XYZ file of C-alpha atoms in Angstrom:
555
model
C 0.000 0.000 0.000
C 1.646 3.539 -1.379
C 1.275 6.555 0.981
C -0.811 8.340 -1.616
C -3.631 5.582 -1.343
C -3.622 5.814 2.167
C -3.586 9.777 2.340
C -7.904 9.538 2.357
C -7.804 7.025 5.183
C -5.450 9.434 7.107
C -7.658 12.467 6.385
C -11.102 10.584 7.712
C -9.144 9.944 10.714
C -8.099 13.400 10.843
C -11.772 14.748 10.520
C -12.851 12.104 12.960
C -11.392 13.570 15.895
C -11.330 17.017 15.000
C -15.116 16.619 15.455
C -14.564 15.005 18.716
C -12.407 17.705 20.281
C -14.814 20.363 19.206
C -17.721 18.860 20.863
C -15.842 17.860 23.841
C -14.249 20.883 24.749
C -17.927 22.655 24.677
C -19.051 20.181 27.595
C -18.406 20.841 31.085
C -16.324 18.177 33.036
C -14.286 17.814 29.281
C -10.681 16.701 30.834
C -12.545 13.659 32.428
C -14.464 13.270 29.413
C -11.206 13.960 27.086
C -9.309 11.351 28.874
C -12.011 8.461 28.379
C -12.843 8.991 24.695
C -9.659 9.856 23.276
C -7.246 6.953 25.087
C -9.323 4.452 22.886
C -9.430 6.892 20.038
C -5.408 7.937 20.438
C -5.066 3.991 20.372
C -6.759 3.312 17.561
C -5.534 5.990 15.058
C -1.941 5.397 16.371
C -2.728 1.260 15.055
C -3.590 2.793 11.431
C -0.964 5.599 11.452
C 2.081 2.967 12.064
C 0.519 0.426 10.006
C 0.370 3.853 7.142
C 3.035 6.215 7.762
C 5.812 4.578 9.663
C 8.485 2.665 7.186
C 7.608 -0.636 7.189
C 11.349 -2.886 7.699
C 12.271 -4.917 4.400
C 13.387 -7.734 5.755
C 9.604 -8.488 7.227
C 6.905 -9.962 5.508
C 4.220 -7.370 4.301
C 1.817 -6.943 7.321
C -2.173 -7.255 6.176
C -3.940 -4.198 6.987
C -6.084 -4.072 10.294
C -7.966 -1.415 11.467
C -8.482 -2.743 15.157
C -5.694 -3.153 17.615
C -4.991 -6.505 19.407
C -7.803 -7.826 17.434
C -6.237 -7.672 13.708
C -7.401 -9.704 11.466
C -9.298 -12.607 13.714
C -12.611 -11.921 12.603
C -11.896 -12.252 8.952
C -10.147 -15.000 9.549
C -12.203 -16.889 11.820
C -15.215 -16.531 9.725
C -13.723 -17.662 6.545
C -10.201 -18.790 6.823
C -10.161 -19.450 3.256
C -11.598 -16.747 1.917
C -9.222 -14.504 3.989
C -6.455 -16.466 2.580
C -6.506 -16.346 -1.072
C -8.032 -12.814 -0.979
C -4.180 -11.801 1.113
C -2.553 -14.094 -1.419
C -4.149 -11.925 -3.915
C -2.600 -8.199 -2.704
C 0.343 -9.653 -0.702
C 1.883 -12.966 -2.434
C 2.630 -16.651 -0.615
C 3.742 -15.151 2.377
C 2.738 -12.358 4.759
C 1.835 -11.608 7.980
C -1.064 -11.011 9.854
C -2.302 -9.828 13.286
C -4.335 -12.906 15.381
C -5.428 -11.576 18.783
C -2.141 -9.911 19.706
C -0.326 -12.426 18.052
C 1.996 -11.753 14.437
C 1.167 -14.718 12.614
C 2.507 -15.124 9.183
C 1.402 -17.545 6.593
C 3.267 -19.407 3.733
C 0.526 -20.975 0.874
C 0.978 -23.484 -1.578
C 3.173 -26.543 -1.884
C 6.176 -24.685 -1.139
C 4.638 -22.529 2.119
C 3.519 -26.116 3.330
C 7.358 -27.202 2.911
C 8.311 -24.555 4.409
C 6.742 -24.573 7.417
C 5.944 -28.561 8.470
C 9.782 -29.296 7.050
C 11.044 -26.396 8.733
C 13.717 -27.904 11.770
C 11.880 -28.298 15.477
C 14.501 -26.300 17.048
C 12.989 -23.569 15.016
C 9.540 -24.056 14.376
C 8.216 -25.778 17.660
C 4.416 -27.847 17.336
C 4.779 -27.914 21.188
C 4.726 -23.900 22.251
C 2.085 -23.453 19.739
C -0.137 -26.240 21.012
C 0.705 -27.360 24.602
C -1.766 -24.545 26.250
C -4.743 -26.390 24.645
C -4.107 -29.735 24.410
C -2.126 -30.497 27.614
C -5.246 -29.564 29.969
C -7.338 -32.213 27.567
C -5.163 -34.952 26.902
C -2.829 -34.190 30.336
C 0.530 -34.473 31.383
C 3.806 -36.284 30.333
C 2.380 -36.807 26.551
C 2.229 -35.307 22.776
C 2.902 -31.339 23.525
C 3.342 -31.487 27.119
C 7.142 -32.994 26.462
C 9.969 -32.255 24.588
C 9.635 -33.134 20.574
C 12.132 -35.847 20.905
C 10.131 -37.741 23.943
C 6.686 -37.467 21.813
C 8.901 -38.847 18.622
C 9.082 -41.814 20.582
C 5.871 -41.901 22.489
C 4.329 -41.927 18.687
C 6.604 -45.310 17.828
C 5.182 -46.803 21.065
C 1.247 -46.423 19.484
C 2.686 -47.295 16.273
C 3.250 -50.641 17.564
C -0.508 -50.976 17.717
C -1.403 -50.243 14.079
C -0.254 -53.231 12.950
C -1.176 -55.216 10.318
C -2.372 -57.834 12.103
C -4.694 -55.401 14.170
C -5.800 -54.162 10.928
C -7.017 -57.554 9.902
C -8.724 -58.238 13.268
C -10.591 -54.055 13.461
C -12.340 -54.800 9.992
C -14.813 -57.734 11.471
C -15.215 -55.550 14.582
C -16.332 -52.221 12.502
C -18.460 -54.069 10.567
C -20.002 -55.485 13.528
C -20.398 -52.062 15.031
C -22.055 -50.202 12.624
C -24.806 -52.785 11.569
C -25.472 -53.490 15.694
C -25.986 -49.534 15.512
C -28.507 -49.755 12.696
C -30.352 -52.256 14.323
C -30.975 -50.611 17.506
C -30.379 -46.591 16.653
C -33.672 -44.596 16.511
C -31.616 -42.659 13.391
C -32.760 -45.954 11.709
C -36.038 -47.125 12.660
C -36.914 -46.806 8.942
C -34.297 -49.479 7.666
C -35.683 -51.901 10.902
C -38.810 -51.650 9.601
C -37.643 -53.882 6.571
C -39.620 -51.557 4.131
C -37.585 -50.929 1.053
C -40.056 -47.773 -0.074
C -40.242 -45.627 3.188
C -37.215 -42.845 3.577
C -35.631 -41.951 6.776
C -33.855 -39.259 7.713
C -30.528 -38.469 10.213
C -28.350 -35.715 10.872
C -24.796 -36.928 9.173
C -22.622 -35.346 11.765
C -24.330 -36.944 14.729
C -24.736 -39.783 13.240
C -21.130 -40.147 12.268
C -19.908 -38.922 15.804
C -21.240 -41.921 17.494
C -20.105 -44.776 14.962
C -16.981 -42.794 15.511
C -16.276 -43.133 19.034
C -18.138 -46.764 19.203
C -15.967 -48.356 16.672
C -12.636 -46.550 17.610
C -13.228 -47.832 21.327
C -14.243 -51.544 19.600
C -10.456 -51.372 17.933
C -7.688 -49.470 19.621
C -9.634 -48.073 22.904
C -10.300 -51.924 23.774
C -12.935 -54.162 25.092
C -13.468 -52.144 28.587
C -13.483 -48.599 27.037
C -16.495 -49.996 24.660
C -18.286 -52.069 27.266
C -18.196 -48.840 29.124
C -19.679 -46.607 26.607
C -22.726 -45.264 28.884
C -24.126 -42.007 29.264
C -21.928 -41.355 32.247
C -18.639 -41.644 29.882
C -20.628 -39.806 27.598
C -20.893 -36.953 29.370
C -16.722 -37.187 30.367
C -16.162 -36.979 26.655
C -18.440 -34.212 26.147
C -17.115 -31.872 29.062
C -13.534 -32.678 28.125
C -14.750 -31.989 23.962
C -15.704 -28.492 25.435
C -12.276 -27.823 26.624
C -11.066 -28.527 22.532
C -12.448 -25.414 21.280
C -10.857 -21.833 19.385
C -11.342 -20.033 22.572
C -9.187 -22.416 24.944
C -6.638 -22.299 22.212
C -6.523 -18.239 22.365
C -7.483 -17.862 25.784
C -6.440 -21.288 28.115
C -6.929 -20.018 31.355
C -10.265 -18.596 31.155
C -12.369 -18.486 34.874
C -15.244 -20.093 32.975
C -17.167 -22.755 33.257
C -16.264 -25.055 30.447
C -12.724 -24.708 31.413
C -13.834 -26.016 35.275
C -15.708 -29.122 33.663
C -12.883 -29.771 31.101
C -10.572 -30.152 34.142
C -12.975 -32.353 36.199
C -13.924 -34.474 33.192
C -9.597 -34.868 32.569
C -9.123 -36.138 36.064
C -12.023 -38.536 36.148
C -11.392 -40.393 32.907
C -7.692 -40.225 33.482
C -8.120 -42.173 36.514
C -10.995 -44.765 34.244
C -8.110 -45.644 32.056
C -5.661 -46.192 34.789
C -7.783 -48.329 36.377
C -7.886 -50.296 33.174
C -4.578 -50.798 32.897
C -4.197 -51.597 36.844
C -6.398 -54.619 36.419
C -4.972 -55.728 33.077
C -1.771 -55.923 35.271
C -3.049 -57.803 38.050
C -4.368 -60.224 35.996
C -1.932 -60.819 33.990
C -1.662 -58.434 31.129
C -4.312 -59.003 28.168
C -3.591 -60.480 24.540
C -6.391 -58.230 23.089
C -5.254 -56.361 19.883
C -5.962 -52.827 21.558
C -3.236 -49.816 22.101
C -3.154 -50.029 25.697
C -2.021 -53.818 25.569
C 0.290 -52.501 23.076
C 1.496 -49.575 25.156
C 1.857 -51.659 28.015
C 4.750 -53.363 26.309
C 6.624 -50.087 25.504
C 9.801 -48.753 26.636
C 11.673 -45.659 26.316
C 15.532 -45.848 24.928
C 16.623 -45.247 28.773
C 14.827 -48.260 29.107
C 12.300 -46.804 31.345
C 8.823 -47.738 30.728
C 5.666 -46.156 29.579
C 3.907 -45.175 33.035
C 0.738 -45.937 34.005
C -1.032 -41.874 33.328
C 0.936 -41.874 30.222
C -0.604 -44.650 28.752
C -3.803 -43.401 30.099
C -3.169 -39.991 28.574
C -2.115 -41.372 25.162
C -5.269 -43.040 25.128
C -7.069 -40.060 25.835
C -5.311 -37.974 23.053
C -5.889 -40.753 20.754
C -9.697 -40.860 21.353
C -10.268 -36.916 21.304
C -7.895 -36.376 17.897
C -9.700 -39.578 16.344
C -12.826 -38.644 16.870
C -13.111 -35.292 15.615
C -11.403 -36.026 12.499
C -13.039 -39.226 11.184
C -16.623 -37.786 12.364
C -15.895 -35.114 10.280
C -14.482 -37.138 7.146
C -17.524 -39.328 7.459
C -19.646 -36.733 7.552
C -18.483 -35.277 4.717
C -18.342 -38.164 2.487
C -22.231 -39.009 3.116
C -23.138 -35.634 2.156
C -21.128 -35.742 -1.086
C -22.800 -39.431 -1.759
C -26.110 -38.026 -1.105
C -25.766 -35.282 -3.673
C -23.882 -37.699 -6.398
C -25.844 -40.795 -6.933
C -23.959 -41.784 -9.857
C -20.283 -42.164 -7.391
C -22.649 -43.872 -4.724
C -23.790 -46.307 -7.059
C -20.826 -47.018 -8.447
C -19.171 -47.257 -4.902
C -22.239 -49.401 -4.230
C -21.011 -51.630 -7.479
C -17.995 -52.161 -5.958
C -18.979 -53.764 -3.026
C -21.131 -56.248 -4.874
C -18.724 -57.275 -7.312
C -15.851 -57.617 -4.889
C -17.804 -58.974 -1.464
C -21.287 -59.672 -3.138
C -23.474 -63.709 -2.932
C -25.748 -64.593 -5.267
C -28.884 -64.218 -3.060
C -27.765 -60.240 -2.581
C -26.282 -60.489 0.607
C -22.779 -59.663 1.250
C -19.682 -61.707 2.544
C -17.578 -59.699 5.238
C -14.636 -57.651 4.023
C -11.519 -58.233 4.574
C -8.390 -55.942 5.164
C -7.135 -57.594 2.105
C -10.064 -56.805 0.265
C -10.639 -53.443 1.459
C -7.259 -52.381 -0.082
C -8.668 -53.353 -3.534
C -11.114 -51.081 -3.770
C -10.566 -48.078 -6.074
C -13.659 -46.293 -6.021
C -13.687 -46.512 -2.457
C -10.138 -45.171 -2.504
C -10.933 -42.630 -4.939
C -14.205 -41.206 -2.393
C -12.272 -40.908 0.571
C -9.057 -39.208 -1.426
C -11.519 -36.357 -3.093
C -13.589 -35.690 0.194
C -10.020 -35.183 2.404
C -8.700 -32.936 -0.635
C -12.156 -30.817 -0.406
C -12.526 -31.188 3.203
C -9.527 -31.500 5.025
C -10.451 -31.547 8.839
C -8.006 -28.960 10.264
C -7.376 -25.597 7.763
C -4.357 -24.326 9.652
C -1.313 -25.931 11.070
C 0.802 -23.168 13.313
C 4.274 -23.469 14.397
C 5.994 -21.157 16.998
C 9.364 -18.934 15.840
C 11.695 -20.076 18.367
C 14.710 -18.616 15.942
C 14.596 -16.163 13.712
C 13.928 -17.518 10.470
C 14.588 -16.763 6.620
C 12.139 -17.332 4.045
C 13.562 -18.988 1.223
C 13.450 -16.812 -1.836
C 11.839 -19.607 -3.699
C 8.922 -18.619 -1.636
C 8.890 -15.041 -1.542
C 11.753 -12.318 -1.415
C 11.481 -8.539 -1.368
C 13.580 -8.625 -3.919
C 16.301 -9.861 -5.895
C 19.206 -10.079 -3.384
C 16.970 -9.967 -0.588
C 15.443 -12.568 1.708
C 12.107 -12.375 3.997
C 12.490 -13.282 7.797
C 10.272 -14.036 9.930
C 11.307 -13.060 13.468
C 11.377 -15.021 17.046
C 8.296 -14.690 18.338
C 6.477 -14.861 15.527
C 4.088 -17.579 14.888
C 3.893 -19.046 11.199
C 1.175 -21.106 9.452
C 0.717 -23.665 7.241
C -2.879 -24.281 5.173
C -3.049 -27.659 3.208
C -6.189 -26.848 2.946
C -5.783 -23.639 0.414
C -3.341 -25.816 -1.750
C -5.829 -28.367 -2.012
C -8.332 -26.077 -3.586
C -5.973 -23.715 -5.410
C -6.916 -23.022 -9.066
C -3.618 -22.723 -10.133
C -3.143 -26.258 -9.235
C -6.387 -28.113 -9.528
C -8.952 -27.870 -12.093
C -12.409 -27.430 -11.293
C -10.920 -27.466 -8.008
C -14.500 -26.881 -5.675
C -16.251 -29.497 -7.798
C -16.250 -32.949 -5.440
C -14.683 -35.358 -8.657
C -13.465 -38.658 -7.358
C -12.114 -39.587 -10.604
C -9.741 -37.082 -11.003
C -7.889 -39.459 -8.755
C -8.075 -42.777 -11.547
C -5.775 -40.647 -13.956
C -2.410 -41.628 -13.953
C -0.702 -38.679 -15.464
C -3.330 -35.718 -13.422
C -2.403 -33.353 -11.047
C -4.194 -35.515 -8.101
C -2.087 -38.324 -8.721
C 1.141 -36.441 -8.984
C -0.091 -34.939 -5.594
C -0.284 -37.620 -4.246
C 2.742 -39.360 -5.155
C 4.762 -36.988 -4.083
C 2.847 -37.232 -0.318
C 3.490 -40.514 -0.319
C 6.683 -40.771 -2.280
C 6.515 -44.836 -1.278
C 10.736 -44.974 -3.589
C 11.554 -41.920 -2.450
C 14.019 -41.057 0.460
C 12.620 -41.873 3.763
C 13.311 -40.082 6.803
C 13.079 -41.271 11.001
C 12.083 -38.510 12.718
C 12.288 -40.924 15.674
C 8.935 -43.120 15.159
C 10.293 -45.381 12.139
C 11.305 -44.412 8.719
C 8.359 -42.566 6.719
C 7.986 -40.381 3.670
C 7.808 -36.847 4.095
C 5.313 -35.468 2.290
C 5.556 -32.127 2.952
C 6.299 -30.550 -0.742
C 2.866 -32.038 -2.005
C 0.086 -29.554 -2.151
C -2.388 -32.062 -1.049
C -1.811 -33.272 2.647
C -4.614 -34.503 4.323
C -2.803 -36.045 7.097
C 0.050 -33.504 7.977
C 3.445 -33.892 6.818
C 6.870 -34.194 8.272
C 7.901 -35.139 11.912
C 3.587 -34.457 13.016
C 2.506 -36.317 10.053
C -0.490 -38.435 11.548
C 0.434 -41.956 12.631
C -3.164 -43.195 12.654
C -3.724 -42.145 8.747
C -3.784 -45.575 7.555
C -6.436 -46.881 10.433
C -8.209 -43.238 9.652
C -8.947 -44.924 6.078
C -9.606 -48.273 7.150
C -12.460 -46.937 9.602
C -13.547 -44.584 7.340
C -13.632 -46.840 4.216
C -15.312 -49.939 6.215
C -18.509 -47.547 8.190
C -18.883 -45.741 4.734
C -18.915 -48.986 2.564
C -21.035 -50.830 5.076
C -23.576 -47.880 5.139
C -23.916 -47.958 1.560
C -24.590 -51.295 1.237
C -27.816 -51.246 3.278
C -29.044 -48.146 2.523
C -29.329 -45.724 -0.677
C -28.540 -42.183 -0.068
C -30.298 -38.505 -1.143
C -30.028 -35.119 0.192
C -33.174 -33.591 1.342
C -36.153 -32.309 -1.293
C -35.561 -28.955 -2.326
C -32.049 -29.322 -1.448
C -29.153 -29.644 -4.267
C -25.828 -28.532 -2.504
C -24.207 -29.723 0.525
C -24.171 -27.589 3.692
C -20.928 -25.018 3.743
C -18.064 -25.092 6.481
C -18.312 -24.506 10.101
C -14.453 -22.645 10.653
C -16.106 -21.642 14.086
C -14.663 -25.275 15.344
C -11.673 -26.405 15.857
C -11.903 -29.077 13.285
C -13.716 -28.156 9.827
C -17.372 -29.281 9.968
C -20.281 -28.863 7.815
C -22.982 -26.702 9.002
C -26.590 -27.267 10.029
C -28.705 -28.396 8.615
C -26.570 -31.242 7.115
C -29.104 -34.143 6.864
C -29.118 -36.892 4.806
C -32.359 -39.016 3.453
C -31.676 -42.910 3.723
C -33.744 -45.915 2.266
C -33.389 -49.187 2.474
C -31.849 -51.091 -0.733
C -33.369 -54.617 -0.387
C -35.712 -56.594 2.091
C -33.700 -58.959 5.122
């Protein structure tokens, strides 16, 4: 922004409290008065004149415009994250800087801002100081942000251990099991258990998906005591601690409210349910279930000390907050998309016939074998995390000052950006996922843009999972990493998600299973799906969001 475009700005300003002194000064009691209406006024134009008229230093990012101190840009942001995004990318570049609550934020798009910031070294950019206020009072001490990134390196290896293969194989029979028990005996369904094929029901997709969530997550890796458990007493536990998971506790953690109060109650009481668990599994023995905690159980760090007792019991509870959120939302997502395309959900539909189908119509269980031959399947879930990616910002705190690589952005020739210790920067996957410049058509939901070989999507995604290229051990087993692909819909680098693979297998076996027994529509009068909720920590779709369900063939 020149000085001449801003010498209008500076002159309404100017006007503003010219009119202000004259009318206060005609008022009696005017020095009390002066001093309460112009502090906030002296505040406010001394905000636009620095942001105007005071040289802005080279070597800094360019600043986005804010006419409110403190607050900055939050609003626009938190309404539309996107939106704010690509309309900054538009006046500013890749990478520039903007105000969030008091804090300097600045944000590197596209493959290359992505690379930037989840490759960047932990000594610089640290996941920990930008998370540990929010998630250590819900998931507790000793675990994921609450220790240094070297201890939660190996504390992901340790649940690792429990995504095995052989789990795998074992979780498919037990999701299947889950969602048709849920069918069977949820009101959501009392259309399908009234074996009428012509009759349409009706649920809410994100409720829905919420509880066949958390009831087949606690099935798998939560084990056979967390799901036997599952009563409206834990239920409200999850809820109060859910409440402490929000925007606000992650701008404000120590709030006297409350939410915060019940977030702290609901921590203590179902960190002392899991230790419990895990006391008893030791007194009796141990257990061969194929859960995480008999898997943690086993753990040990390099000292050789072992996993204690509340860290196992606060893995657990990281595992089933993080979990949650994100598959509920995928799943939610995916429905909705099904609904509106009843060409993909038949052919998805096709699928399962042809590859688990009996000649009387029924269907033969799937197998983890099976399930990884299933394109169209593959193809749903890749297109819905690409459009929907659950989390739209990833933020890392400047522990060092930092250059920006002029591949990125540079003020000029010679010159390199830095982005000063401090500072927070931000990653979105979720702008390089939908950038036209990348993607074509890129808001239209098109699973086969993933069955082309030589497209952009497969490139993407090639390069996230770069299965011959150069692996790297961030300290939790060699993996690829990912982070110079512009699609990302399980992090990249050292905090690339460990659980992306079971993500997909519970995802792919509820959706598939779903489809199978029931036929899908939106709602009459309704063609598009509902638009995204950014007032959540984790990207969902708004209300209403209901889905219309009939039953595909008589028991």
């Amino acid at each position: 922004m020149s000085f001449d475009s801003t010498a209008p700005a500076v002159g309404y300003v100017a006007a503003v409290v010219d009119a202000v002194q004259q009318y206060l000064t005609a008022s009696p009691g005017r020095t009390v008065l002066l001093g309460i209406v112009y502090t906030p006024i002296i505040i406010f134009v001394l905000n636009i004149l620095k942001q105007l008229v005071v040289p802005r230093d080279p070597s800094l990012p360019p600043e986005v415009f804010h006419w409110i101190p403190f607050v900055g840009s939050s609003i626009a942001y938190g309404d539309d994250p996107l939106k704010f995004f690509f309309e900054c990318r538009e006046r500013y570049g890749d990478v520039f800087t903007f105000t969030l609550l008091g804090r300097k934020v600045t944000v590197a798009l596209g493959a290359k801002g992505n690379n930037f910031v989840l490759g960047g070294k932990s000594t610089a950019f640290s996941a920990e100081d930008a998370y540990t206020h929010l998630t250590t009072p819900v998931f507790g001490k000793d675990v994921v942000y609450d220790v240094p990134n070297e201890v939660f390196m190996e504390q992901k290896k340790f649940v690792k251990v429990g995504l095995s293969t052989e789990n795998f194989r074992a979780y498919v029979g037990m999701f299947e099991q889950e969602v048709d028990d849920y069918m069977r005996t949820d009101q959501a369904f009392i259309i399908w258990q009234m074996d009428d094929i012509n009759e349409w029901g009706r649920f809410d997709v994100t409720d829905i998906m919420a509880q066949i969530t958390i009831l087949t997550a606690s099935r798998t890796l939560q084990g056979k005591e967390v799901r036997s458990g599952l009563d409206k007493s834990f239920s409200a536990l999850y809820n109060d601690l859910d409440g402490g998971f929000t925007p606000l506790n992650f701008m404000f953690p120590n709030l006297p409210l409350e939410s915060y109060r019940r977030r702290d109650v609901a921590h203590k009481k179902m960190s002392e349910y899991y230790t419990d668990i895990i006391r008893k599994r030791r007194e009796s023995g141990h257990s061969d279930e194929p859960d995480m905690i008999s898997a943690l159980m086993d753990q040990k760090y390099r000292d050789g000390r072992p996993l204690r007792d509340h860290e196992i019991a606060h893995i657990m509870i990281a595992l089933l907050m993080a979990g949650q959120h994100t598959s509920s939302a995928s799943g939610s997502w995916t429905l909705l998309h099904l609904a509106q395309n009843v060409e993909v959900q038949e052919a998805l539909y096709q699928e399962q016939v042809d590859h688990f189908g009996n000649p009387d119509g029924s269907f033969r269980p799937m197998t983890y074998e099976g399930f990884r031959q299933l394109p169209v399947l593959d193809s749903v879930i890749r297109e819905t995390l690409r459009m929907h990616p659950p989390i739209h910002s990833i933020m890392r705190y400047v522990r060092s000052d930092v250059p920006v690589p002029a591949t990125l952005a540079a003020p000029s020739e010679d010159g390199v950006y830095v982005v000063p210790k401090g500072y927070y920067v931000l990653a979105s996957a979720a702008v390089s996922q939908v950038d036209p410049l990348i993607w074509v058509n890129p808001t239209k939901w098109d699973p086969t843009r993933w069955s082309d070989p030589e497209g952009v999507a497969a490139q993407a995604f090639k390069t996230y999972s770069d299965e011959n290229g150069e692996k790297i051990d961030y300290g939790f087993g060699a993996v690829s990493k990912g982070t110079e692909s512009p699609y990302q819909p399980f992090g990249a680098g050292r905090h690339r998600c460990i659980g992306e693979q079971f993500a997909y297998l519970q995802l792919g076996t509820v959706i598939s299973n779903i489809i199978r027994k029931v036929e899908l529509r939106l709602e009459d009068g309704i063609t598009e799906i509902p638009e995204h909720n950014y007032h959540t920590m984790i990207t969902m779709p708004k209300k209403p969001r209901n889905v219309c369900y009939r039953r595909r063939r008589f028991d």
